[in-house]
PDB file of C-alpha atoms and ligand atoms in Angstrom:
ATOM      1  CA  MET A   1     142.693 239.293 230.799  1.00  0.00           C
ATOM      2  CA  LYS A   2     141.468 237.949 234.150  1.00  0.00           C
ATOM      3  CA  LEU A   3     143.685 239.217 236.947  1.00  0.00           C
ATOM      4  CA  LEU A   4     142.535 237.038 239.853  1.00  0.00           C
ATOM      5  CA  GLU A   5     142.005 233.641 238.216  1.00  0.00           C
ATOM      6  CA  GLY A   6     142.321 230.809 240.758  1.00  0.00           C
ATOM      7  CA  LYS A   7     142.612 233.110 243.777  1.00  0.00           C
ATOM      8  CA  THR A   8     140.315 233.096 246.805  1.00  0.00           C
ATOM      9  CA  ALA A   9     139.240 236.385 248.389  1.00  0.00           C
ATOM     10  CA  ILE A  10     137.466 237.200 251.651  1.00  0.00           C
ATOM     11  CA  ILE A  11     135.530 240.474 251.458  1.00  0.00           C
ATOM     12  CA  THR A  12     133.857 241.748 254.628  1.00  0.00           C
ATOM     13  CA  GLY A  13     130.555 243.630 254.339  1.00  0.00           C
ATOM     14  CA  ALA A  14     129.675 242.837 250.734  1.00  0.00           C
ATOM     15  CA  THR A  15     125.871 242.910 250.737  1.00  0.00           C
ATOM     16  CA  ARG A  16     125.772 246.483 249.437  1.00  0.00           C
ATOM     17  CA  GLY A  17     127.764 249.577 248.490  1.00  0.00           C
ATOM     18  CA  ILE A  18     131.512 249.333 248.035  1.00  0.00           C
ATOM     19  CA  GLY A  19     131.863 245.738 249.256  1.00  0.00           C
ATOM     20  CA  LYS A  20     129.305 244.505 246.750  1.00  0.00           C
ATOM     21  CA  GLY A  21     131.110 246.399 243.967  1.00  0.00           C
ATOM     22  CA  ILE A  22     134.377 244.716 244.979  1.00  0.00           C
ATOM     23  CA  ALA A  23     132.739 241.270 244.880  1.00  0.00           C
ATOM     24  CA  GLN A  24     131.353 241.965 241.386  1.00  0.00           C
ATOM     25  CA  VAL A  25     134.684 243.149 239.973  1.00  0.00           C
ATOM     26  CA  PHE A  26     136.675 240.344 241.655  1.00  0.00           C
ATOM     27  CA  ALA A  27     134.234 237.751 240.267  1.00  0.00           C
ATOM     28  CA  ARG A  28     134.582 239.160 236.746  1.00  0.00           C
ATOM     29  CA  HIS A  29     138.334 238.651 237.196  1.00  0.00           C
ATOM     30  CA  GLY A  30     137.965 235.027 238.236  1.00  0.00           C
ATOM     31  CA  ALA A  31     138.382 235.155 242.040  1.00  0.00           C
ATOM     32  CA  ASN A  32     136.383 232.763 244.202  1.00  0.00           C
ATOM     33  CA  ILE A  33     134.683 234.780 246.899  1.00  0.00           C
ATOM     34  CA  ALA A  34     133.836 234.332 250.557  1.00  0.00           C
ATOM     35  CA  PHE A  35     132.008 237.411 251.793  1.00  0.00           C
ATOM     36  CA  THR A  36     130.483 238.477 255.098  1.00  0.00           C
ATOM     37  CA  TYR A  37     127.527 240.532 256.271  1.00  0.00           C
ATOM     38  CA  ALA A  38     126.005 241.629 259.578  1.00  0.00           C
ATOM     39  CA  SER A  39     122.286 240.960 259.046  1.00  0.00           C
ATOM     40  CA  SER A  40     121.179 241.284 255.384  1.00  0.00           C
ATOM     41  CA  ALA A  41     120.605 237.586 254.644  1.00  0.00           C
ATOM     42  CA  ALA A  42     118.320 238.216 251.640  1.00  0.00           C
ATOM     43  CA  LYS A  43     120.847 240.553 249.994  1.00  0.00           C
ATOM     44  CA  ALA A  44     123.603 238.016 250.645  1.00  0.00           C
ATOM     45  CA  GLU A  45     121.569 235.345 248.867  1.00  0.00           C
ATOM     46  CA  GLU A  46     120.947 237.718 245.940  1.00  0.00           C
ATOM     47  CA  LEU A  47     124.681 238.356 245.550  1.00  0.00           C
ATOM     48  CA  GLU A  48     125.430 234.625 245.683  1.00  0.00           C
ATOM     49  CA  LYS A  49     122.831 234.049 242.921  1.00  0.00           C
ATOM     50  CA  GLU A  50     124.183 236.897 240.789  1.00  0.00           C
ATOM     51  CA  LEU A  51     127.803 235.741 240.873  1.00  0.00           C
ATOM     52  CA  THR A  52     127.450 231.937 241.043  1.00  0.00           C
ATOM     53  CA  PRO A  53     127.503 231.623 237.243  1.00  0.00           C
ATOM     54  CA  LEU A  54     130.959 233.234 237.258  1.00  0.00           C
ATOM     55  CA  VAL A  55     132.809 231.823 240.268  1.00  0.00           C
ATOM     56  CA  LYS A  56     132.447 229.925 243.526  1.00  0.00           C
ATOM     57  CA  ILE A  57     130.893 232.314 246.068  1.00  0.00           C
ATOM     58  CA  LYS A  58     129.564 231.939 249.604  1.00  0.00           C
ATOM     59  CA  GLY A  59     128.166 234.465 252.109  1.00  0.00           C
ATOM     60  CA  TYR A  60     128.845 234.167 255.850  1.00  0.00           C
ATOM     61  CA  LEU A  61     126.867 235.871 258.607  1.00  0.00           C
ATOM     62  CA  SER A  62     129.853 237.010 260.686  1.00  0.00           C
ATOM     63  CA  ASP A  63     130.239 240.005 262.977  1.00  0.00           C
ATOM     64  CA  ALA A  64     133.515 241.639 261.930  1.00  0.00           C
ATOM     65  CA  SER A  65     133.950 243.225 265.361  1.00  0.00           C
ATOM     66  CA  ASP A  66     134.067 239.854 267.113  1.00  0.00           C
ATOM     67  CA  TYR A  67     137.507 238.261 267.527  1.00  0.00           C
ATOM     68  CA  GLU A  68     136.345 234.633 267.775  1.00  0.00           C
ATOM     69  CA  SER A  69     134.070 235.020 264.737  1.00  0.00           C
ATOM     70  CA  ALA A  70     137.042 236.072 262.596  1.00  0.00           C
ATOM     71  CA  GLN A  71     138.961 232.952 263.622  1.00  0.00           C
ATOM     72  CA  LYS A  72     135.923 230.789 262.879  1.00  0.00           C
ATOM     73  CA  LEU A  73     135.368 232.482 259.510  1.00  0.00           C
ATOM     74  CA  THR A  74     138.990 231.867 258.513  1.00  0.00           C
ATOM     75  CA  ASP A  75     138.764 228.162 259.434  1.00  0.00           C
ATOM     76  CA  GLU A  76     135.494 227.752 257.537  1.00  0.00           C
ATOM     77  CA  VAL A  77     136.774 229.509 254.418  1.00  0.00           C
ATOM     78  CA  ILE A  78     139.926 227.381 254.347  1.00  0.00           C
ATOM     79  CA  LYS A  79     137.807 224.243 254.732  1.00  0.00           C
ATOM     80  CA  GLU A  80     135.441 225.309 251.933  1.00  0.00           C
ATOM     81  CA  PHE A  81     137.832 227.051 249.516  1.00  0.00           C
ATOM     82  CA  GLY A  82     141.193 225.448 250.380  1.00  0.00           C
ATOM     83  CA  LYS A  83     143.122 228.715 250.825  1.00  0.00           C
ATOM     84  CA  ILE A  84     142.915 232.503 251.308  1.00  0.00           C
ATOM     85  CA  ASP A  85     144.927 234.700 248.932  1.00  0.00           C
ATOM     86  CA  ILE A  86     143.239 238.071 249.403  1.00  0.00           C
ATOM     87  CA  VAL A  87     141.453 239.782 252.292  1.00  0.00           C
ATOM     88  CA  VAL A  88     139.522 243.009 251.903  1.00  0.00           C
ATOM     89  CA  ASN A  89     138.589 244.449 255.296  1.00  0.00           C
ATOM     90  CA  ASN A  90     135.729 246.610 254.035  1.00  0.00           C
ATOM     91  CA  ALA A  91     132.952 246.421 256.671  1.00  0.00           C
ATOM     92  CA  GLY A  92     132.418 249.735 258.404  1.00  0.00           C
ATOM     93  CA  ILE A  93     129.833 252.040 259.953  1.00  0.00           C
ATOM     94  CA  THR A  94     129.377 255.690 260.921  1.00  0.00           C
ATOM     95  CA  ARG A  95     127.808 257.121 264.089  1.00  0.00           C
ATOM     96  CA  ASP A  96     128.364 260.817 263.427  1.00  0.00           C
ATOM     97  CA  ASN A  97     128.106 263.565 266.029  1.00  0.00           C
ATOM     98  CA  LEU A  98     130.068 266.519 267.312  1.00  0.00           C
ATOM     99  CA  LEU A  99     132.433 265.529 270.103  1.00  0.00           C
ATOM    100  CA  LEU A 100     130.379 267.459 272.664  1.00  0.00           C
ATOM    101  CA  ARG A 101     127.378 265.250 271.899  1.00  0.00           C
ATOM    102  CA  MET A 102     129.140 261.996 271.082  1.00  0.00           C
ATOM    103  CA  SER A 103     128.224 259.160 273.433  1.00  0.00           C
ATOM    104  CA  LYS A 104     130.723 256.644 274.748  1.00  0.00           C
ATOM    105  CA  GLU A 105     128.583 253.945 273.069  1.00  0.00           C
ATOM    106  CA  ASP A 106     128.933 255.572 269.635  1.00  0.00           C
ATOM    107  CA  TRP A 107     132.687 255.929 270.121  1.00  0.00           C
ATOM    108  CA  ASP A 108     133.089 252.285 271.187  1.00  0.00           C
ATOM    109  CA  GLU A 109     130.852 250.854 268.466  1.00  0.00           C
ATOM    110  CA  VAL A 110     132.667 252.642 265.640  1.00  0.00           C
ATOM    111  CA  ILE A 111     136.092 251.652 266.954  1.00  0.00           C
ATOM    112  CA  ARG A 112     134.991 248.028 267.405  1.00  0.00           C
ATOM    113  CA  ILE A 113     133.353 247.616 263.997  1.00  0.00           C
ATOM    114  CA  ASN A 114     135.813 249.704 261.960  1.00  0.00           C
ATOM    115  CA  LEU A 115     139.161 249.109 263.669  1.00  0.00           C
ATOM    116  CA  ASP A 116     138.987 245.999 265.889  1.00  0.00           C
ATOM    117  CA  SER A 117     137.532 244.228 262.842  1.00  0.00           C
ATOM    118  CA  VAL A 118     140.681 244.896 260.825  1.00  0.00           C
ATOM    119  CA  PHE A 119     142.881 243.516 263.611  1.00  0.00           C
ATOM    120  CA  ASN A 120     140.601 240.474 264.064  1.00  0.00           C
ATOM    121  CA  LEU A 121     140.640 239.197 260.482  1.00  0.00           C
ATOM    122  CA  THR A 122     144.202 240.249 259.642  1.00  0.00           C
ATOM    123  CA  LYS A 123     145.405 238.352 262.718  1.00  0.00           C
ATOM    124  CA  ALA A 124     143.308 235.307 261.802  1.00  0.00           C
ATOM    125  CA  VAL A 125     144.616 235.033 258.222  1.00  0.00           C
ATOM    126  CA  THR A 126     148.265 235.731 259.048  1.00  0.00           C
ATOM    127  CA  LYS A 127     149.234 232.109 259.784  1.00  0.00           C
ATOM    128  CA  PRO A 128     147.618 230.572 256.692  1.00  0.00           C
ATOM    129  CA  MET A 129     149.118 233.317 254.500  1.00  0.00           C
ATOM    130  CA  MET A 130     152.551 232.779 256.093  1.00  0.00           C
ATOM    131  CA  LYS A 131     152.312 229.080 255.219  1.00  0.00           C
ATOM    132  CA  GLN A 132     151.529 229.987 251.602  1.00  0.00           C
ATOM    133  CA  ARG A 133     154.304 232.596 251.623  1.00  0.00           C
ATOM    134  CA  LYS A 134     151.956 234.936 249.782  1.00  0.00           C
ATOM    135  CA  GLY A 135     148.970 237.136 250.512  1.00  0.00           C
ATOM    136  CA  SER A 136     147.402 240.518 249.880  1.00  0.00           C
ATOM    137  CA  ILE A 137     145.510 242.344 252.616  1.00  0.00           C
ATOM    138  CA  ILE A 138     143.559 245.477 251.677  1.00  0.00           C
ATOM    139  CA  ASN A 139     142.090 247.663 254.398  1.00  0.00           C
ATOM    140  CA  MET A 140     139.366 250.228 253.740  1.00  0.00           C
ATOM    141  CA  SER A 141     140.121 253.585 255.323  1.00  0.00           C
ATOM    142  CA  SER A 142     138.688 256.929 254.173  1.00  0.00           C
ATOM    143  CA  VAL A 143     139.722 260.432 253.142  1.00  0.00           C
ATOM    144  CA  VAL A 144     138.407 261.294 256.613  1.00  0.00           C
ATOM    145  CA  GLY A 145     141.064 259.057 258.190  1.00  0.00           C
ATOM    146  CA  VAL A 146     143.737 260.990 256.317  1.00  0.00           C
ATOM    147  CA  LYS A 147     142.546 264.549 256.978  1.00  0.00           C
ATOM    148  CA  GLY A 148     139.944 264.396 259.800  1.00  0.00           C
ATOM    149  CA  ASN A 149     136.371 265.700 259.665  1.00  0.00           C
ATOM    150  CA  ALA A 150     134.239 267.751 262.052  1.00  0.00           C
ATOM    151  CA  GLY A 151     131.408 265.580 263.371  1.00  0.00           C
ATOM    152  CA  GLN A 152     133.263 262.324 262.718  1.00  0.00           C
ATOM    153  CA  ALA A 153     135.966 262.136 265.420  1.00  0.00           C
ATOM    154  CA  ASN A 154     135.151 258.476 266.149  1.00  0.00           C
ATOM    155  CA  TYR A 155     135.067 257.481 262.465  1.00  0.00           C
ATOM    156  CA  ALA A 156     138.217 259.483 261.621  1.00  0.00           C
ATOM    157  CA  ALA A 157     140.091 257.907 264.551  1.00  0.00           C
ATOM    158  CA  SER A 158     139.079 254.410 263.422  1.00  0.00           C
ATOM    159  CA  LYS A 159     140.098 255.094 259.817  1.00  0.00           C
ATOM    160  CA  ALA A 160     143.412 256.724 260.797  1.00  0.00           C
ATOM    161  CA  GLY A 161     144.059 253.745 263.087  1.00  0.00           C
ATOM    162  CA  ILE A 162     143.677 251.454 260.088  1.00  0.00           C
ATOM    163  CA  ILE A 163     146.491 253.311 258.329  1.00  0.00           C
ATOM    164  CA  GLY A 164     148.970 252.954 261.222  1.00  0.00           C
ATOM    165  CA  PHE A 165     148.003 249.323 261.683  1.00  0.00           C
ATOM    166  CA  SER A 166     148.410 248.496 257.992  1.00  0.00           C
ATOM    167  CA  LYS A 167     151.810 250.163 257.661  1.00  0.00           C
ATOM    168  CA  SER A 168     153.031 248.172 260.691  1.00  0.00           C
ATOM    169  CA  VAL A 169     151.687 244.905 259.276  1.00  0.00           C
ATOM    170  CA  ALA A 170     153.403 245.662 255.959  1.00  0.00           C
ATOM    171  CA  LEU A 171     156.713 246.062 257.818  1.00  0.00           C
ATOM    172  CA  GLU A 172     156.210 242.899 259.896  1.00  0.00           C
ATOM    173  CA  LEU A 173     155.027 240.564 257.161  1.00  0.00           C
ATOM    174  CA  GLY A 174     156.892 241.817 254.104  1.00  0.00           C
ATOM    175  CA  SER A 175     159.599 239.186 254.547  1.00  0.00           C
ATOM    176  CA  ARG A 176     156.865 236.518 254.263  1.00  0.00           C
ATOM    177  CA  ASN A 177     155.647 238.014 250.974  1.00  0.00           C
ATOM    178  CA  ILE A 178     152.405 239.185 252.593  1.00  0.00           C
ATOM    179  CA  ARG A 179     151.441 242.662 251.413  1.00  0.00           C
ATOM    180  CA  CYS A 180     149.178 245.041 253.321  1.00  0.00           C
ATOM    181  CA  ASN A 181     147.798 248.207 251.728  1.00  0.00           C
ATOM    182  CA  VAL A 182     145.088 250.756 252.397  1.00  0.00           C
ATOM    183  CA  ILE A 183     142.492 252.378 250.185  1.00  0.00           C
ATOM    184  CA  ALA A 184     141.184 255.781 251.239  1.00  0.00           C
ATOM    185  CA  PRO A 185     137.971 256.473 249.297  1.00  0.00           C
ATOM    186  CA  GLY A 186     136.560 259.971 249.028  1.00  0.00           C
ATOM    187  CA  PHE A 187     132.839 260.588 248.537  1.00  0.00           C
ATOM    188  CA  ILE A 188     131.400 257.405 247.035  1.00  0.00           C
ATOM    189  CA  GLU A 189     127.816 257.363 245.821  1.00  0.00           C
ATOM    190  CA  THR A 190     125.962 254.283 247.063  1.00  0.00           C
ATOM    191  CA  GLU A 191     122.359 253.376 247.951  1.00  0.00           C
ATOM    192  CA  MET A 192     122.995 255.392 251.113  1.00  0.00           C
ATOM    193  CA  THR A 193     123.644 258.693 249.315  1.00  0.00           C
ATOM    194  CA  GLU A 194     120.562 258.278 247.073  1.00  0.00           C
ATOM    195  CA  VAL A 195     118.346 259.207 250.021  1.00  0.00           C
ATOM    196  CA  LEU A 196     120.264 262.411 250.845  1.00  0.00           C
ATOM    197  CA  ASP A 197     119.150 265.878 249.774  1.00  0.00           C
ATOM    198  CA  GLN A 198     120.186 266.007 246.102  1.00  0.00           C
ATOM    199  CA  LYS A 199     121.097 269.725 246.229  1.00  0.00           C
ATOM    200  CA  THR A 200     123.683 269.015 248.943  1.00  0.00           C
ATOM    201  CA  VAL A 201     124.990 266.007 247.046  1.00  0.00           C
ATOM    202  CA  GLN A 202     125.407 268.166 243.922  1.00  0.00           C
ATOM    203  CA  GLU A 203     127.392 270.708 245.953  1.00  0.00           C
ATOM    204  CA  TRP A 204     129.724 267.907 247.107  1.00  0.00           C
ATOM    205  CA  ARG A 205     130.186 266.808 243.490  1.00  0.00           C
ATOM    206  CA  ASP A 206     130.937 270.373 242.370  1.00  0.00           C
ATOM    207  CA  ASN A 207     133.707 270.668 244.966  1.00  0.00           C
ATOM    208  CA  ILE A 208     135.538 267.574 243.690  1.00  0.00           C
ATOM    209  CA  PRO A 209     138.200 268.286 241.020  1.00  0.00           C
ATOM    210  CA  LEU A 210     136.903 265.414 238.828  1.00  0.00           C
ATOM    211  CA  LYS A 211     133.367 266.864 239.286  1.00  0.00           C
ATOM    212  CA  ARG A 212     131.608 263.677 240.346  1.00  0.00           C
ATOM    213  CA  GLY A 213     131.215 261.345 243.284  1.00  0.00           C
ATOM    214  CA  GLY A 214     133.037 258.033 243.048  1.00  0.00           C
ATOM    215  CA  THR A 215     131.299 254.745 242.291  1.00  0.00           C
ATOM    216  CA  PRO A 216     131.755 251.416 244.079  1.00  0.00           C
ATOM    217  CA  GLU A 217     133.423 250.256 240.857  1.00  0.00           C
ATOM    218  CA  ASP A 218     136.051 253.022 241.137  1.00  0.00           C
ATOM    219  CA  ILE A 219     137.025 251.639 244.536  1.00  0.00           C
ATOM    220  CA  ALA A 220     136.745 248.029 243.358  1.00  0.00           C
ATOM    221  CA  ASN A 221     139.163 248.691 240.483  1.00  0.00           C
ATOM    222  CA  ALA A 222     141.730 250.070 242.946  1.00  0.00           C
ATOM    223  CA  CYS A 223     141.223 246.937 245.078  1.00  0.00           C
ATOM    224  CA  LEU A 224     141.670 244.791 241.975  1.00  0.00           C
ATOM    225  CA  TYR A 225     145.095 246.329 241.400  1.00  0.00           C
ATOM    226  CA  LEU A 226     146.182 245.826 245.024  1.00  0.00           C
ATOM    227  CA  ALA A 227     144.776 242.281 245.112  1.00  0.00           C
ATOM    228  CA  SER A 228     146.419 241.179 241.874  1.00  0.00           C
ATOM    229  CA  ASP A 229     150.025 240.358 241.040  1.00  0.00           C
ATOM    230  CA  LEU A 230     150.228 243.699 239.178  1.00  0.00           C
ATOM    231  CA  SER A 231     150.997 245.259 242.569  1.00  0.00           C
ATOM    232  CA  ASP A 232     153.488 242.574 243.682  1.00  0.00           C
ATOM    233  CA  TYR A 233     156.022 245.233 244.764  1.00  0.00           C
ATOM    234  CA  VAL A 234     153.518 247.538 246.522  1.00  0.00           C
ATOM    235  CA  THR A 235     153.039 247.323 250.282  1.00  0.00           C
ATOM    236  CA  GLY A 236     152.440 249.745 253.153  1.00  0.00           C
ATOM    237  CA  HIS A 237     150.796 252.136 250.711  1.00  0.00           C
ATOM    238  CA  VAL A 238     147.726 254.354 251.175  1.00  0.00           C
ATOM    239  CA  LEU A 239     145.947 254.754 247.851  1.00  0.00           C
ATOM    240  CA  ASN A 240     143.675 257.803 247.726  1.00  0.00           C
ATOM    241  CA  VAL A 241     140.708 257.175 245.427  1.00  0.00           C
ATOM    242  CA  ASN A 242     138.832 260.435 245.733  1.00  0.00           C
ATOM    243  CA  GLY A 243     138.639 262.335 242.441  1.00  0.00           C
ATOM    244  CA  GLY A 244     141.323 264.728 243.636  1.00  0.00           C
ATOM    245  CA  MET A 245     139.565 265.790 246.880  1.00  0.00           C
ATOM    246  CA  LEU A 246     142.891 265.545 248.667  1.00  0.00           C
ATOM    247  CA  THR A 247     146.279 266.106 247.124  1.00  0.00           C
ATOM    248  CA  TYR A 248     149.502 266.254 249.075  1.00  0.00           C
TER     249      TYR A 248
HETATM  250  P1  NAP B 301     127.495 250.338 253.477  1.00  0.00           P
HETATM  251  O1  NAP B 301     126.789 250.560 252.167  1.00  0.00           O
HETATM  252  O2  NAP B 301     126.883 250.870 254.720  1.00  0.00           O
HETATM  253  O3  NAP B 301     127.738 248.753 253.643  1.00  0.00           O
HETATM  254  C1  NAP B 301     128.377 248.272 254.787  1.00  0.00           C
HETATM  255  C2  NAP B 301     128.560 246.767 254.676  1.00  0.00           C
HETATM  256  O4  NAP B 301     129.225 246.350 255.867  1.00  0.00           O
HETATM  257  C3  NAP B 301     127.264 245.991 254.607  1.00  0.00           C
HETATM  258  O5  NAP B 301     127.447 244.857 253.784  1.00  0.00           O
HETATM  259  C4  NAP B 301     127.032 245.569 256.060  1.00  0.00           C
HETATM  260  O6  NAP B 301     126.285 244.340 256.192  1.00  0.00           O
HETATM  261  C5  NAP B 301     128.468 245.339 256.500  1.00  0.00           C
HETATM  262  N1  NAP B 301     128.649 245.437 257.944  1.00  0.00           N
HETATM  263  C6  NAP B 301     128.326 246.458 258.778  1.00  0.00           C
HETATM  264  N2  NAP B 301     128.657 246.146 260.039  1.00  0.00           N
HETATM  265  C7  NAP B 301     129.212 244.897 260.001  1.00  0.00           C
HETATM  266  C8  NAP B 301     129.724 244.010 260.971  1.00  0.00           C
HETATM  267  N3  NAP B 301     129.767 244.328 262.281  1.00  0.00           N
HETATM  268  N4  NAP B 301     130.182 242.802 260.565  1.00  0.00           N
HETATM  269  C9  NAP B 301     130.147 242.443 259.262  1.00  0.00           C
HETATM  270  N5  NAP B 301     129.675 243.235 258.297  1.00  0.00           N
HETATM  271  C10 NAP B 301     129.205 244.453 258.667  1.00  0.00           C
HETATM  272  O7  NAP B 301     128.987 250.914 253.428  1.00  0.00           O
HETATM  273  P2  NAP B 301     129.836 251.548 252.201  1.00  0.00           P
HETATM  274  O8  NAP B 301     129.420 252.943 252.016  1.00  0.00           O
HETATM  275  O9  NAP B 301     129.815 250.621 251.050  1.00  0.00           O
HETATM  276  O10 NAP B 301     131.299 251.562 252.856  1.00  0.00           O
HETATM  277  C11 NAP B 301     132.162 250.439 252.827  1.00  0.00           C
HETATM  278  C12 NAP B 301     133.495 250.810 253.488  1.00  0.00           C
HETATM  279  O11 NAP B 301     134.057 251.936 252.816  1.00  0.00           O
HETATM  280  C13 NAP B 301     133.342 251.237 254.951  1.00  0.00           C
HETATM  281  O12 NAP B 301     134.457 250.788 255.686  1.00  0.00           O
HETATM  282  C14 NAP B 301     133.333 252.758 254.882  1.00  0.00           C
HETATM  283  O13 NAP B 301     133.768 253.332 256.069  1.00  0.00           O
HETATM  284  C15 NAP B 301     134.304 252.980 253.732  1.00  0.00           C
HETATM  285  N6  NAP B 301     134.118 254.286 253.053  1.00  0.00           N
HETATM  286  C16 NAP B 301     132.939 254.594 252.447  1.00  0.00           C
HETATM  287  C17 NAP B 301     132.805 255.833 251.804  1.00  0.00           C
HETATM  288  C18 NAP B 301     131.522 256.234 251.094  1.00  0.00           C
HETATM  289  O14 NAP B 301     131.440 257.379 250.626  1.00  0.00           O
HETATM  290  N7  NAP B 301     130.519 255.358 250.959  1.00  0.00           N
HETATM  291  C19 NAP B 301     133.863 256.738 251.807  1.00  0.00           C
HETATM  292  C20 NAP B 301     135.045 256.380 252.430  1.00  0.00           C
HETATM  293  C21 NAP B 301     135.167 255.142 253.055  1.00  0.00           C
HETATM  294  P3  NAP B 301     124.660 244.345 256.388  1.00  0.00           P
HETATM  295  O15 NAP B 301     124.088 244.704 255.022  1.00  0.00           O
HETATM  296  O16 NAP B 301     124.321 242.969 256.786  1.00  0.00           O
HETATM  297  O17 NAP B 301     124.368 245.392 257.420  1.00  0.00           O
END
């Protein structure tokens, strides 16, 4: 059964890692896809080629941290696809350092790209979704946003900010049938983790109750649930997808 047939989704940051996994799963479930990236034009073209046989898909070079770009993206997607049913605010970065050594630049950049971005696109799609009287917004936080992490004060603040923002949006827009939920991934193995010291990575895996790192598909399947009508009565929720790293 295809769960997203006829729907249009915007996914930010889909040229690799989790965002790419979300695009692949959404396409298999029939969603047309508008996705963004910051600079990887060749990878964007590859993803378009891979998924074009399944659905309508288009990549947009669009800086998620820029307010005007989010407005422009929304207008262009509506022109091209006719509507926006689902938004996955996935784009994010890390600039890790202990607080003592963290520069103001690294603080600002992480907050802009991880948190301002979520405000920018959520704000831009609110009016069109209100007109449709339906919409699902999914914001990508992290286990680190829920529990904090030494060396990631900027990243943790941005990801915790996403949670407060999303719960408020859920309260404001629930009466318009617009849902807003959060996914908090744990340790997800992507191209990025392949280059890390494998002994350290194995130690991380061993400390996870399910004894493995997550895959982009694990996160994409959680997004699929929150994007689809299966979760029609779920809003303001933070879904931990972390193999049991955090239970409370
Ligand atoms: P990733 O592999 O580094 O990919 C990041 C994606 O975001 C890329 O497509 C990149 O585009 C795009 N991007 C970066 N800055 C952007 C900007 N300013 N505007 C538009 N797009 C931008 O990241 P990931 O590991 O898949 O993580 C995806 C999300 O999950 C992030 O929000 C991250 O914080 C969160 N998360 C990840 C993990 C994990 O273990 N991997 C755990 C918890 C949460 P380009 O290719 O063009 O640079």
